[in-house]
C-alpha positions as a Python dict, from the first residue, in 0.01 Angstrom:
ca = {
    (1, 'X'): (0, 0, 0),
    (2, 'X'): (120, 328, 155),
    (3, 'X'): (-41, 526, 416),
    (4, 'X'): (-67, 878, 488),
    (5, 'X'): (-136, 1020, 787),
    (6, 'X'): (-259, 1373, 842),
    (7, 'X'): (-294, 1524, 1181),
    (8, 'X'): (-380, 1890, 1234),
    (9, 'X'): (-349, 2063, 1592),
    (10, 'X'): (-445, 2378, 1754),
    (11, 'X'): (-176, 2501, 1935),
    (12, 'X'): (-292, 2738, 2246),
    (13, 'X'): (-126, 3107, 2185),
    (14, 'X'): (237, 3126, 2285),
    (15, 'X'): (270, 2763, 2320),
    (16, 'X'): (407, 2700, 1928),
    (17, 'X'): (735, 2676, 1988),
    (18, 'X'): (720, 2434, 2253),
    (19, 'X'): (455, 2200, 2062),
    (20, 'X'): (752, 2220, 1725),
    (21, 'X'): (1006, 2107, 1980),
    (22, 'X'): (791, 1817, 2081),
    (23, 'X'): (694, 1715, 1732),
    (24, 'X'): (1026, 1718, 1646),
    (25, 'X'): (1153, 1455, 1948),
    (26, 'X'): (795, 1274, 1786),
    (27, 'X'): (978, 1243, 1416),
    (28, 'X'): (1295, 1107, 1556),
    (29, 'X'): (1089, 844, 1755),
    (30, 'X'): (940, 768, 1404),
    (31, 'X'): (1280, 744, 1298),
    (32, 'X'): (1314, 358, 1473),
    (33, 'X'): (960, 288, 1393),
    (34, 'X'): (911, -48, 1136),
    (35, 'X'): (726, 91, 849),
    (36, 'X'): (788, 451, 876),
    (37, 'X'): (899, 680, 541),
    (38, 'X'): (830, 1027, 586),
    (39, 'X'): (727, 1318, 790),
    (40, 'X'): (687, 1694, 744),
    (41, 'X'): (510, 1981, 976),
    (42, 'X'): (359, 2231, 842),
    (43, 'X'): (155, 2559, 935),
    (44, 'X'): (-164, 2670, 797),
    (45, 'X'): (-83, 3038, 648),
    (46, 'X'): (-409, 3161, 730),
    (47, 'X'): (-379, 3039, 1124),
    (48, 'X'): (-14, 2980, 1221),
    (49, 'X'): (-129, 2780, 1523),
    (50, 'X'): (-270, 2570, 1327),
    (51, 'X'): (-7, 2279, 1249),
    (52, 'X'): (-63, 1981, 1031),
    (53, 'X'): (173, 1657, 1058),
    (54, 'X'): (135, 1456, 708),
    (55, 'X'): (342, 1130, 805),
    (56, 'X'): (383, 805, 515),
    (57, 'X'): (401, 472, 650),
    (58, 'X'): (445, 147, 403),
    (59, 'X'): (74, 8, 543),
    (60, 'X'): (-175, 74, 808),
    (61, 'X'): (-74, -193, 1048),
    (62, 'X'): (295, -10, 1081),
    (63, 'X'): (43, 324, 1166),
    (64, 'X'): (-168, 141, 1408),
    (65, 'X'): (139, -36, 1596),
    (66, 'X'): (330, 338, 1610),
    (67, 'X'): (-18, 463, 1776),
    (68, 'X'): (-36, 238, 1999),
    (69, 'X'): (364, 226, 2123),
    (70, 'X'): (427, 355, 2485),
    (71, 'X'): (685, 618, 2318),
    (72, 'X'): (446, 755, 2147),
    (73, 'X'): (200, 786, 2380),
    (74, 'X'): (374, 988, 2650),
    (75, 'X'): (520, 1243, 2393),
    (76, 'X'): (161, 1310, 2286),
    (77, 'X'): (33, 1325, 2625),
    (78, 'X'): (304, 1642, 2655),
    (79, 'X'): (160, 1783, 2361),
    (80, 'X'): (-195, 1750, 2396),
    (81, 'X'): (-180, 1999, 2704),
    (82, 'X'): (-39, 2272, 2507),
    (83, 'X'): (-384, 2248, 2236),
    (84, 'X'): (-657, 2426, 2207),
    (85, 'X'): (-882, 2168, 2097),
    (86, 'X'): (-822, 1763, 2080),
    (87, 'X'): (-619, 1713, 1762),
    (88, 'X'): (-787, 1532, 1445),
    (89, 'X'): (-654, 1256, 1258),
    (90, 'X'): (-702, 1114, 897),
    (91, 'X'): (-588, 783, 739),
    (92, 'X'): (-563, 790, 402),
    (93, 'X'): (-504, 525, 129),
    (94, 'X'): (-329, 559, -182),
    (95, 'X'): (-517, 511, -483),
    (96, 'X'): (-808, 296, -511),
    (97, 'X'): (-807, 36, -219),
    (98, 'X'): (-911, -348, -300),
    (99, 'X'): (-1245, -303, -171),
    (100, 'X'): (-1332, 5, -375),
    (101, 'X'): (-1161, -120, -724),
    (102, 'X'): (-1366, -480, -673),
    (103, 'X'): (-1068, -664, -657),
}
């Protein structure tokens, strides 16, 4: 079952550029991750320093392993210094999961 992954940061004022630049080295990480599909950045048109990641990955447990990978890590250690506010992250499943559809 596919997973999507949506991530929305605040980027401090001036600092947008920088924080694209390191998303971007974060997609070509993803690039060489097992069960990774898609990415795209985007910015909210109301609040351009607002910036939402939506990533697809073929199941959770290729998410959780790319979370937990030491690449990962130290890329969003750079980035987290240029927010304005810890970034927030939602897994989402496609459809109806097992649980819910009483399968």
């Amino acid at each position: 079952m596919a997973v999507k992954v949506l991530i929305e940061r605040k980027v401090l004022p001036g600092q947008e550029r920088r924080v694209f630049d390191l998303l971007r080295r974060l997609r070509v990480l993803c690039l060489e991750q097992e069960g990774y599909i898609s990415g795209e950045t985007l910015r909210d048109s109301e609040d351009p320093r607002t910036l939402i990641v939506i990533s697809t990955w073929f199941g959770l447990m290729d998410w959780r392993n790319w979370t937990q990978s030491e690449a990962r890590k130290a890329l969003e250690s750079q980035i987290r210094i240029h927010l304005a506010a810890p970034e927030r992250a939602r897994v989402l499943l496609e459809g109806l999961s097992e649980q819910m559809s009483g399968a």
